[in-house]
Coordinates of C-alpha atoms in Angstrom, one line a residue:
X1 CA 56.2 6.0 -41.6
X2 CA 59.3 7.7 -40.6
X3 CA 57.8 9.5 -37.5
X4 CA 60.3 9.0 -35.2
X5 CA 62.8 11.5 -37.7
X6 CA 59.7 13.7 -37.8
X7 CA 59.7 13.9 -33.8
X8 CA 62.9 14.7 -33.5
X9 CA 63.3 17.7 -36.3
X10 CA 60.2 18.8 -34.1
X11 CA 61.9 18.5 -30.8
X12 CA 65.1 20.2 -32.4
X13 CA 63.0 23.0 -33.4
X14 CA 60.8 24.0 -30.4
X15 CA 64.3 23.5 -28.8
X16 CA 66.0 26.5 -31.0
X17 CA 63.0 28.5 -30.7
X18 CA 62.7 28.7 -26.9
X19 CA 66.5 29.1 -26.5
X20 CA 66.2 32.1 -28.9
X21 CA 63.5 33.7 -26.7
X22 CA 64.1 31.9 -22.7
X23 CA 64.4 34.8 -19.9
X24 CA 65.4 34.0 -16.4
X25 CA 63.5 32.8 -13.3
X26 CA 60.1 34.1 -12.1
X27 CA 60.4 35.9 -9.0
X28 CA 57.5 33.0 -8.0
X29 CA 59.9 30.4 -9.3
X30 CA 62.9 31.8 -7.6
X31 CA 60.9 32.1 -3.9
X32 CA 60.2 28.2 -4.9
X33 CA 63.6 27.4 -5.2
X34 CA 64.5 29.5 -2.4
X35 CA 62.0 27.4 0.1
X36 CA 63.0 24.4 -1.4
X37 CA 66.7 24.7 -0.7
X38 CA 66.1 25.7 2.7
X39 CA 63.9 22.0 3.2
X40 CA 66.4 20.7 2.1
X41 CA 68.8 22.2 4.5
X42 CA 66.4 20.8 7.0
X43 CA 66.6 17.3 5.8
X44 CA 70.4 17.2 5.6
X45 CA 70.8 18.2 8.9
X46 CA 68.3 16.0 10.2
X47 CA 69.6 13.0 8.5
X48 CA 66.0 12.4 6.5
X49 CA 67.1 11.5 3.5
X50 CA 64.1 9.9 2.2
X51 CA 62.9 13.7 2.7
X52 CA 66.3 14.9 1.2
X53 CA 65.7 12.5 -2.2
X54 CA 62.0 13.9 -2.8
X55 CA 62.9 17.5 -2.3
X56 CA 66.2 17.2 -5.0
X57 CA 63.2 15.5 -7.3
X58 CA 60.8 18.8 -7.4
X59 CA 63.7 21.1 -7.7
X60 CA 65.0 19.4 -10.7
X61 CA 61.5 19.3 -12.0
X62 CA 61.2 23.0 -11.6
X63 CA 64.6 23.6 -13.7
X64 CA 63.5 21.1 -16.5
X65 CA 60.5 22.9 -16.6
X66 CA 62.3 26.4 -17.2
X67 CA 65.3 24.4 -19.5
X68 CA 68.1 24.7 -16.4
X69 CA 69.8 21.2 -17.8
X70 CA 72.5 21.5 -16.2
X71 CA 71.0 22.2 -12.9
X72 CA 68.5 19.7 -13.0
X73 CA 70.7 17.1 -14.1
X74 CA 72.5 18.0 -11.1
X75 CA 69.5 17.8 -8.6
X76 CA 68.5 14.4 -10.1
X77 CA 72.1 12.9 -9.5
X78 CA 71.6 14.2 -5.5
X79 CA 68.3 12.5 -5.7
X80 CA 69.9 8.8 -6.5
X81 CA 72.5 9.7 -4.0
X82 CA 69.7 10.3 -1.0
X83 CA 68.2 7.6 -2.4
X84 CA 71.2 5.5 -2.4
X85 CA 71.7 5.9 1.2
X86 CA 68.0 4.7 2.5
X87 CA 68.4 1.9 -0.2
X88 CA 65.4 3.4 -2.2
X89 CA 66.1 1.3 -5.2
X90 CA 62.5 2.6 -7.0
X91 CA 63.6 6.1 -6.6
X92 CA 66.7 5.5 -8.0
X93 CA 65.7 4.2 -10.7
X94 CA 63.3 7.1 -11.5
X95 CA 65.4 9.2 -11.1
X96 CA 67.6 7.6 -13.8
X97 CA 64.6 7.4 -16.1
X98 CA 64.1 11.4 -15.5
X99 CA 67.5 12.0 -15.8
X100 CA 67.5 9.8 -19.5
X101 CA 64.4 12.1 -20.6
X102 CA 65.8 15.4 -19.4
X103 CA 69.4 14.1 -21.1
X104 CA 67.2 13.3 -24.5
X105 CA 66.1 17.0 -24.5
X106 CA 69.5 18.6 -23.7
X107 CA 70.7 16.3 -26.7
X108 CA 73.0 14.2 -24.7
X109 CA 72.1 10.7 -25.9
X110 CA 75.3 8.9 -24.9
X111 CA 74.6 10.1 -21.3
X112 CA 71.1 9.4 -21.9
X113 CA 71.5 5.4 -22.8
X114 CA 73.5 5.1 -20.1
X115 CA 71.0 6.2 -17.4
X116 CA 68.1 3.9 -19.2
X117 CA 70.3 1.0 -18.8
X118 CA 70.8 2.0 -15.3
X119 CA 67.4 2.1 -14.9
X120 CA 66.1 -1.1 -16.6
X121 CA 68.6 -3.0 -14.5
X122 CA 66.8 -1.9 -11.3
X123 CA 63.7 -2.0 -12.7
X124 CA 64.3 -5.8 -13.5
X125 CA 65.9 -6.3 -10.0
X126 CA 62.5 -5.2 -8.3
X127 CA 60.6 -7.3 -10.9
X128 CA 58.5 -4.3 -12.4
X129 CA 57.8 -5.5 -15.7
X130 CA 56.0 -2.2 -16.9
X131 CA 59.2 -0.1 -15.9
X132 CA 61.3 -2.5 -17.6
X133 CA 59.2 -2.3 -20.8
X134 CA 58.9 1.8 -20.8
X135 CA 63.2 2.0 -20.3
X136 CA 63.7 -0.6 -23.1
X137 CA 61.9 1.4 -25.3
X138 CA 63.4 4.6 -24.2
X139 CA 66.6 3.5 -24.3
X140 CA 65.9 1.6 -28.3
X141 CA 64.5 5.2 -29.1
X142 CA 67.8 7.0 -28.0
X143 CA 70.1 3.9 -29.6
X144 CA 68.7 4.9 -32.9
X145 CA 69.2 8.4 -32.6
X146 CA 72.7 7.7 -31.9
X147 CA 73.0 5.3 -35.0
X148 CA 73.2 2.0 -32.9
X149 CA 70.6 0.2 -35.0
X150 CA 71.4 -3.1 -34.0
X151 CA 71.6 -2.3 -30.2
X152 CA 68.4 -0.8 -30.7
X153 CA 66.7 -4.2 -32.3
X154 CA 67.8 -5.8 -29.3
X155 CA 66.8 -3.6 -27.1
X156 CA 63.0 -3.6 -29.1
X157 CA 62.7 -7.6 -29.3
X158 CA 63.5 -7.7 -25.5
X159 CA 60.6 -4.7 -24.4
X160 CA 58.5 -6.5 -27.9
X161 CA 58.2 -9.6 -25.5
X162 CA 57.3 -7.9 -22.2
X163 CA 54.8 -5.9 -24.1
X164 CA 53.0 -9.0 -25.9
X165 CA 53.1 -10.7 -22.2
X166 CA 51.6 -7.6 -20.6
X167 CA 49.2 -7.9 -23.9
X168 CA 49.5 -4.0 -24.1
X169 CA 48.9 -2.9 -28.0
X170 CA 50.3 0.3 -28.3
X171 CA 53.3 -0.1 -26.9
X172 CA 53.6 -3.7 -29.0
X173 CA 53.0 -1.2 -31.4
X174 CA 55.9 0.8 -30.7
X175 CA 58.3 -1.8 -30.6
X176 CA 57.0 -2.9 -34.3
X177 CA 57.8 0.6 -35.3
X178 CA 61.5 0.8 -33.6
X179 CA 62.5 -2.3 -35.3
X180 CA 61.0 -1.4 -38.6
X181 CA 62.9 1.4 -39.0
X182 CA 66.2 0.2 -37.1
X183 CA 66.0 -3.2 -39.7
X184 CA 65.3 -0.8 -42.9
X185 CA 68.6 1.1 -41.7
X186 CA 71.0 -2.0 -41.4
X187 CA 70.0 -2.4 -44.5
X188 CA 67.4 -6.2 -43.4
X189 CA 64.3 -5.6 -45.9
X190 CA 63.2 -8.6 -45.3
X191 CA 63.1 -8.1 -41.5
X192 CA 61.9 -4.5 -42.1
X193 CA 59.0 -5.4 -44.0
X194 CA 57.8 -8.2 -41.8
X195 CA 57.6 -5.8 -39.1
X196 CA 55.9 -3.6 -40.8
X197 CA 53.7 -5.4 -41.4
X198 CA 52.9 -6.0 -37.8
X199 CA 53.1 -2.6 -37.1
X200 CA 50.4 -2.0 -39.3
X201 CA 48.3 -4.4 -38.8
X202 CA 48.3 -3.6 -35.2
X203 CA 48.3 0.1 -36.0
X204 CA 44.8 -1.0 -37.8
X205 CA 43.2 -2.7 -35.2
X206 CA 43.7 0.3 -32.6
X207 CA 42.3 2.4 -35.0
X208 CA 39.1 0.0 -36.0
X209 CA 38.9 -0.1 -31.8
X210 CA 39.2 4.2 -31.4
X211 CA 36.6 4.3 -34.6
X212 CA 34.4 1.9 -33.1
X213 CA 34.5 3.7 -29.5
X214 CA 34.0 7.0 -31.7
X215 CA 31.0 5.6 -33.8
X216 CA 29.2 4.2 -30.2
X217 CA 29.5 8.0 -29.0
X218 CA 28.3 9.7 -31.7
X219 CA 25.5 7.3 -31.9
X220 CA 24.6 8.3 -28.4
X221 CA 25.0 11.9 -29.0
X222 CA 23.2 11.6 -31.8
X223 CA 20.0 10.0 -29.9
X224 CA 20.6 12.5 -27.1
X225 CA 20.1 15.2 -29.9
X226 CA 17.2 13.3 -31.6
X227 CA 15.4 13.3 -28.3
X228 CA 15.8 17.2 -28.0
X229 CA 14.9 17.6 -31.7
X230 CA 11.6 16.1 -31.0
X231 CA 10.9 18.2 -28.2
X232 CA 11.9 21.7 -30.3
X233 CA 9.6 20.4 -33.0
X234 CA 6.6 19.6 -30.4
X235 CA 7.6 23.5 -29.1
X236 CA 7.6 25.0 -32.5
X237 CA 4.4 23.4 -33.7
X238 CA 2.1 24.8 -30.9
X239 CA 4.0 28.2 -32.0
X240 CA 3.4 27.3 -35.8
X241 CA -0.6 27.0 -34.4
X242 CA -0.6 30.3 -32.7
X243 CA 0.9 32.1 -35.8
X244 CA -1.4 30.5 -38.2
X245 CA -4.5 32.2 -36.2
X246 CA -2.8 35.3 -36.5
X247 CA -1.9 35.1 -40.4
X248 CA -5.4 33.8 -41.1
X249 CA -6.9 37.1 -39.5
X250 CA -4.0 39.2 -41.6
X251 CA -4.7 37.1 -45.0
X252 CA -8.4 38.2 -44.8
X253 CA -7.4 41.6 -44.1
X254 CA -4.7 41.5 -47.3
X255 CA -6.8 39.8 -49.7
X256 CA -8.9 42.4 -51.0
X257 CA -5.7 44.8 -51.0
X258 CA -4.0 41.8 -53.1
X259 CA -6.7 41.1 -55.4
X260 CA -6.1 44.9 -57.0
X261 CA -2.5 44.8 -56.7
X262 CA -2.2 41.2 -58.6
X263 CA -4.6 42.6 -61.7
X264 CA -1.8 45.3 -61.7
X265 CA 1.1 43.0 -62.5
X266 CA -1.2 40.5 -64.6
X267 CA 0.3 42.2 -67.4
X268 CA 3.8 42.9 -65.9
X269 CA 4.0 39.0 -65.4
X270 CA 2.9 38.0 -68.7
X271 CA 6.0 39.6 -70.3
X272 CA 8.3 38.5 -67.7
X273 CA 7.2 34.8 -67.9
X274 CA 8.2 34.8 -71.7
X275 CA 11.7 36.1 -70.3
X276 CA 11.5 33.6 -68.1
X277 CA 10.5 30.4 -70.6
X278 CA 13.7 31.6 -72.6
X279 CA 15.8 31.9 -69.3
X280 CA 14.9 28.4 -68.4
X281 CA 15.7 26.7 -72.0
X282 CA 19.0 28.4 -71.2
X283 CA 19.7 26.7 -67.8
X284 CA 18.2 23.7 -68.9
X285 CA 21.1 23.2 -71.7
X286 CA 23.6 24.7 -69.2
X287 CA 22.7 22.4 -66.6
X288 CA 22.4 19.3 -69.1
X289 CA 26.2 19.9 -70.0
X290 CA 27.4 20.1 -66.1
X291 CA 25.5 17.1 -65.5
X292 CA 27.5 15.1 -68.5
X293 CA 30.6 16.2 -67.5
X294 CA 29.9 15.4 -63.4
X295 CA 28.7 12.1 -64.3
X296 CA 32.0 11.5 -66.2
X297 CA 33.9 12.5 -63.5
X298 CA 32.2 10.4 -60.7
X299 CA 32.8 7.2 -63.0
X300 CA 36.7 8.0 -63.8
X301 CA 36.6 8.6 -59.9
X302 CA 34.5 4.9 -59.1
X303 CA 37.0 3.2 -61.6
X304 CA 40.1 4.5 -59.5
X305 CA 38.7 3.8 -56.4
X306 CA 37.8 0.1 -57.7
X307 CA 41.4 -0.2 -59.0
X308 CA 43.0 0.9 -55.3
X309 CA 40.6 -1.3 -53.8
X310 CA 41.8 -4.2 -55.7
X311 CA 45.1 -3.9 -54.6
X312 CA 43.9 -3.7 -51.0
X313 CA 42.2 -7.1 -51.2
X314 CA 45.0 -8.5 -52.8
X315 CA 47.6 -7.2 -49.7
X316 CA 45.0 -8.2 -47.4
X317 CA 43.9 -11.7 -48.8
X318 CA 48.2 -12.0 -48.5
X319 CA 47.6 -10.9 -44.8
X320 CA 45.0 -13.5 -43.8
X321 CA 46.9 -16.2 -45.5
X322 CA 50.0 -15.6 -43.0
X323 CA 47.4 -14.8 -40.1
X324 CA 45.9 -18.2 -40.8
X325 CA 49.2 -19.8 -40.9
X326 CA 50.6 -18.1 -37.8
X327 CA 47.3 -19.8 -36.1
X328 CA 47.8 -22.9 -37.3
X329 CA 51.3 -22.6 -35.7
X330 CA 49.9 -21.2 -32.4
X331 CA 47.4 -24.3 -32.4
X332 CA 49.9 -26.8 -32.9
X333 CA 52.1 -25.5 -30.4
X334 CA 49.2 -25.3 -27.8
X335 CA 49.0 -29.6 -28.3
X336 CA 52.7 -29.8 -27.9
X337 CA 52.5 -27.7 -24.8
X338 CA 49.4 -29.5 -23.3
X339 CA 51.5 -32.8 -24.0
X340 CA 54.6 -31.8 -22.2
X341 CA 52.0 -30.4 -19.4
X342 CA 50.6 -34.1 -18.7
X343 CA 54.0 -35.5 -18.9
X344 CA 55.5 -32.8 -16.4
X345 CA 52.0 -33.8 -14.3
X346 CA 52.9 -37.5 -14.2
X347 CA 56.5 -36.6 -13.6
X348 CA 55.4 -34.5 -10.2
X349 CA 53.1 -37.1 -9.1
X350 CA 56.1 -39.4 -9.5
X351 CA 58.2 -37.2 -7.6
X352 CA 55.6 -36.7 -4.9
X353 CA 55.2 -40.6 -4.3
X354 CA 59.0 -41.0 -4.1
X355 CA 59.6 -38.4 -1.7
X356 CA 56.3 -39.7 0.6
X357 CA 58.0 -43.4 0.0
X358 CA 61.4 -42.0 1.4
X359 CA 59.8 -40.3 4.0
X360 CA 58.2 -42.9 5.6
X361 CA 61.2 -45.2 5.2
X362 CA 63.4 -42.8 7.0
X363 CA 60.8 -42.7 9.8
X364 CA 62.7 -46.0 11.4
X365 CA 66.2 -45.8 11.4
X366 CA 65.5 -42.1 12.1
X367 CA 63.4 -43.4 15.5
X368 CA 66.0 -46.4 16.2
X369 CA 68.8 -43.4 16.5
X370 CA 66.3 -41.4 18.5
X371 CA 66.1 -43.9 21.1
X372 CA 70.1 -44.7 20.7
X373 CA 70.9 -41.3 21.6
X374 CA 68.4 -42.1 24.6
X375 CA 70.1 -44.8 25.9
X376 CA 73.1 -43.3 25.9
X377 CA 72.3 -40.1 27.5
X378 CA 71.3 -42.8 30.4
X379 CA 74.8 -43.6 30.2
X380 CA 76.7 -40.6 29.7
X381 CA 78.1 -40.5 33.0
X382 CA 80.2 -43.9 32.3
X383 CA 81.2 -42.3 29.0
X384 CA 84.1 -40.3 27.7
X385 CA 84.0 -36.8 28.0
X386 CA 84.5 -36.4 24.0
X387 CA 81.6 -38.8 23.3
X388 CA 79.6 -37.0 25.8
X389 CA 79.4 -34.5 23.1
X390 CA 78.5 -36.9 19.9
X391 CA 75.5 -38.0 22.4
X392 CA 74.4 -34.6 22.5
X393 CA 74.7 -33.5 18.5
X394 CA 73.4 -37.5 17.9
X395 CA 70.2 -36.6 20.3
X396 CA 69.4 -32.8 18.6
X397 CA 70.0 -34.1 15.1
X398 CA 67.8 -37.4 15.4
X399 CA 65.0 -35.0 17.0
X400 CA 65.2 -32.8 14.4
X401 CA 65.3 -35.2 11.7
X402 CA 62.2 -37.1 13.0
X403 CA 60.0 -33.8 13.2
X404 CA 61.2 -33.1 10.0
X405 CA 60.1 -36.3 8.3
X406 CA 56.4 -35.5 10.1
X407 CA 56.5 -32.4 8.5
X408 CA 57.2 -34.0 4.8
X409 CA 55.3 -37.0 5.1
X410 CA 52.3 -35.6 3.0
X411 CA 54.4 -36.0 -0.5
X412 CA 52.0 -33.1 -2.2
X413 CA 52.7 -30.6 1.0
X414 CA 56.0 -28.0 -0.8
X415 CA 54.3 -28.4 -4.1
X416 CA 50.9 -26.9 -2.8
X417 CA 52.8 -24.9 -0.6
X418 CA 50.4 -25.6 2.4
X419 CA 53.2 -27.0 4.8
X420 CA 52.1 -26.8 8.4
X421 CA 54.0 -24.4 9.5
X422 CA 54.1 -23.2 13.3
X423 CA 55.1 -19.5 13.7
X424 CA 56.6 -18.9 17.1
X425 CA 60.0 -16.5 18.4
X426 CA 62.8 -18.1 17.1
X427 CA 66.5 -16.7 18.8
X428 CA 68.5 -16.3 15.8
X429 CA 71.7 -16.9 17.6
X430 CA 70.5 -20.1 18.7
X431 CA 69.4 -21.5 16.1
X432 CA 72.8 -20.3 14.1
X433 CA 74.8 -22.3 17.2
X434 CA 72.2 -25.4 16.9
X435 CA 73.5 -25.6 13.2
X436 CA 76.8 -25.0 13.7
X437 CA 77.2 -27.6 16.4
X438 CA 75.2 -30.3 14.2
X439 CA 77.6 -29.5 11.2
X440 CA 80.9 -29.4 13.9
X441 CA 81.9 -32.7 12.9
X442 CA 81.9 -33.2 9.4
X443 CA 83.4 -29.3 9.2
X444 CA 86.6 -30.6 11.7
X445 CA 87.3 -32.9 9.4
X446 CA 88.2 -30.4 7.3
X447 CA 89.8 -27.9 9.8
X448 CA 86.5 -25.4 8.9
X449 CA 85.7 -23.3 11.8
X450 CA 82.9 -21.4 12.2
X451 CA 82.9 -17.3 13.2
X452 CA 79.4 -16.5 14.6
X453 CA 80.5 -13.0 15.9
X454 CA 78.3 -11.2 13.5
X455 CA 74.7 -11.5 15.3
X456 CA 73.0 -8.9 16.9
X457 CA 71.7 -8.9 20.4
X458 CA 68.4 -9.4 21.1
X459 CA 67.9 -11.0 17.3
X460 CA 64.2 -12.5 17.3
X461 CA 62.4 -14.1 14.1
X462 CA 58.9 -15.1 13.2
X463 CA 59.2 -18.2 12.1
X464 CA 58.9 -22.2 12.4
X465 CA 61.9 -23.7 14.1
X466 CA 61.9 -26.9 12.1
X467 CA 61.6 -25.3 9.0
X468 CA 63.9 -22.5 9.6
X469 CA 66.7 -25.2 11.6
X470 CA 66.1 -27.2 7.9
X471 CA 66.8 -24.4 5.6
X472 CA 69.8 -22.8 7.5
X473 CA 71.4 -26.8 7.5
X474 CA 70.9 -27.0 3.7
X475 CA 72.7 -24.0 2.8
X476 CA 75.5 -25.0 6.0
X477 CA 75.8 -28.0 4.8
X478 CA 76.9 -26.8 0.9
X479 CA 79.1 -24.2 2.8
X480 CA 81.2 -26.7 4.4
X481 CA 81.1 -29.3 1.6
X482 CA 82.7 -26.7 -1.1
X483 CA 84.9 -24.6 1.2
X484 CA 88.6 -25.2 1.1
X485 CA 90.4 -27.0 3.9
X486 CA 91.3 -24.8 7.4
X487 CA 88.7 -21.9 6.1
X488 CA 86.5 -19.7 8.1
X489 CA 82.6 -19.9 7.5
X490 CA 80.5 -17.1 8.8
X491 CA 77.1 -16.7 10.4
X492 CA 75.4 -13.7 11.4
X493 CA 72.1 -11.5 11.1
X494 CA 71.5 -8.3 10.2
X495 CA 68.4 -5.9 9.8
X496 CA 67.0 -5.3 6.6
X497 CA 64.4 -3.0 7.1
X498 CA 62.6 -2.0 9.7
X499 CA 60.4 -4.7 9.7
X500 CA 62.6 -7.8 9.2
X501 CA 66.0 -9.4 9.7
X502 CA 68.5 -11.0 7.4
X503 CA 70.3 -14.6 8.4
X504 CA 73.5 -14.7 6.3
X505 CA 76.0 -18.2 6.2
X506 CA 79.4 -16.9 4.4
X507 CA 82.0 -19.4 2.7
X508 CA 85.0 -18.8 0.7
X509 CA 84.7 -21.5 -1.7
X510 CA 84.9 -22.0 -4.9
X511 CA 81.7 -19.9 -5.8
X512 CA 78.7 -20.9 -8.0
X513 CA 79.3 -20.5 -11.8
X514 CA 77.1 -18.2 -14.0
X515 CA 75.4 -21.2 -15.3
X516 CA 74.3 -23.2 -12.2
X517 CA 72.9 -19.7 -11.1
X518 CA 70.1 -19.4 -13.2
X519 CA 68.9 -23.2 -12.0
X520 CA 69.8 -22.7 -8.2
X521 CA 67.0 -22.8 -6.5
X522 CA 65.0 -25.1 -8.7
X523 CA 63.4 -28.7 -7.9
X524 CA 65.7 -32.0 -9.0
X525 CA 68.1 -29.4 -11.0
X526 CA 71.6 -31.1 -10.1
X527 CA 74.4 -28.6 -9.8
X528 CA 77.9 -29.2 -10.9
X529 CA 80.7 -27.3 -8.6
X530 CA 84.4 -28.3 -9.3
X531 CA 84.2 -32.6 -8.7
X532 CA 81.0 -32.6 -6.7
X533 CA 77.5 -32.7 -7.8
X534 CA 74.5 -31.7 -5.7
X535 CA 70.9 -33.7 -6.0
X536 CA 69.1 -30.2 -6.8
X537 CA 66.7 -30.7 -3.9
X538 CA 68.4 -29.4 -0.6
X539 CA 68.6 -25.7 -1.8
X540 CA 64.8 -25.9 -3.9
X541 CA 63.5 -27.0 0.0
X542 CA 65.0 -24.1 1.7
X543 CA 63.6 -21.8 -1.0
X544 CA 59.9 -23.5 -0.2
X545 CA 60.5 -23.3 3.6
X546 CA 61.9 -19.7 3.9
X547 CA 58.9 -18.7 1.8
X548 CA 56.4 -20.5 3.9
X549 CA 57.6 -18.9 6.5
X550 CA 56.8 -15.4 4.9
X551 CA 60.6 -14.8 3.9
X552 CA 62.8 -14.5 1.1
X553 CA 65.9 -16.0 0.2
X554 CA 68.8 -14.6 -2.4
X555 CA 72.6 -15.3 -3.2
X556 CA 75.6 -13.3 -3.7
X557 CA 78.8 -15.1 -6.0
X558 CA 81.8 -14.6 -7.3
X559 CA 83.7 -17.5 -8.9
X560 CA 86.6 -18.1 -7.0
X561 CA 85.5 -16.0 -4.1
X562 CA 83.0 -17.8 -2.3
X563 CA 79.2 -17.7 -1.9
X564 CA 77.1 -15.9 0.6
X565 CA 73.4 -16.7 0.8
X566 CA 70.8 -14.3 3.1
X567 CA 67.3 -15.5 4.6
X568 CA 64.7 -12.3 5.2
X569 CA 62.2 -13.4 7.8
X570 CA 60.0 -11.0 9.7
X571 CA 61.3 -9.5 12.9
X572 CA 59.6 -10.9 16.2
X573 CA 56.9 -8.1 17.3
X574 CA 57.7 -7.5 20.8

């Protein structure tokens, strides 16, 4: 069962054998390396780092195939550097995984484990579950080789959850095998037996499936062969009929001669019959002895097989009982989950109704504010100059909130993601300046200023003005709320890639706790920050608005250093 150790022994033997007979690189391989080195220099000179990364990977594979491990490691590390320059996270992850496998070949297990962990982190960042799964399994195997059995158990358990989610029975079986060996190594026989049973069950299932496939293929081949045999039999029958006619003619010619020959041998046959009779009696006697011995041996074998089958049946019965208990537990959990889903559905309907009622209730006061701002604007010449700024802010805010109320009156719009998005060309600078102006009064009370110096010229995105304004306003409101007095909040934008632009809001507040970060964008998840609390609505709505405009929102935060929110949206195609 300890296949991992057997594999490692084989690998070590092959590695030693190869080192004894390894040769220098062939002329063809040297020619390939020279060609790639020239191509790499051209890519470096032209600044095409993505091409440079790919070339380094090819060179690394050549050295790897020729057991030049140091050179192969060097080029994989160069590939990582070039991929980092072009922000190719997937390329970086693949290079780390290749480095891990390469270091296993070179028996550098500690370095291999570090490479796999780096690759796993990137795969998780990219939400590539299948790559996370393969990385975890490789890391668990390396941990076993290092004797870090508890770490191997933790990695294998994490991999097992993903393998079950992906319904990958082969990798599930491999996880069970690692867990069985690791628990056995740490002396936990109960867990070791548990995972050995699971490993055996899955292995048996996979082998049964394979046997079914082999049987089906065999039956298909038998059918083909049977058809071919039938045709051959028909051809043979026709040939035999023709041959029989020829034989009959020849037979008649031979019969006369045969009669004479038979007469001569008749006396000889009579003598031989007597000898044969004696020989037959001896053969019958010996045959009876052999048959009796074989019968006894056959009965012994049947008895042993019966005993073995009885043991297997007891084991299968025990396993079936365990499976039955597991099925009952799963059914019980399914019923509980159904009840929870119904409760959540009721709460969700109540929440949507509440949002609709709140939106309706807000319509009148917002309309009153709009009317008031319009009346004040008519008399702005008679009002103090400082007051005119307040009137302008009041007008923009009331107008924006009125349009927002219209957009969310449908209580199920946010949940069903069927928002009425109106895509248009939006000037990022104008949107950020409007948001800064709308928050200027609140910020002024804390002597907080806004820095809009990091906005490139001609920064335009495709999106809904109302939804983008509201999404930024929710983020900016939190930044002002949690920033210390006299601090600066940075608002800006930067190119994310060739097709999108990333808008950011950066504060220097207390940051977000690691616990709150897990639920930051969840609806109705109140978060605490110091002595202040939130309702749990603003950021979840911002996330849905940004995603409704084919965008994405993320954040970076360190406790005591502040928080930066990034909102990525498609660029406007001119």
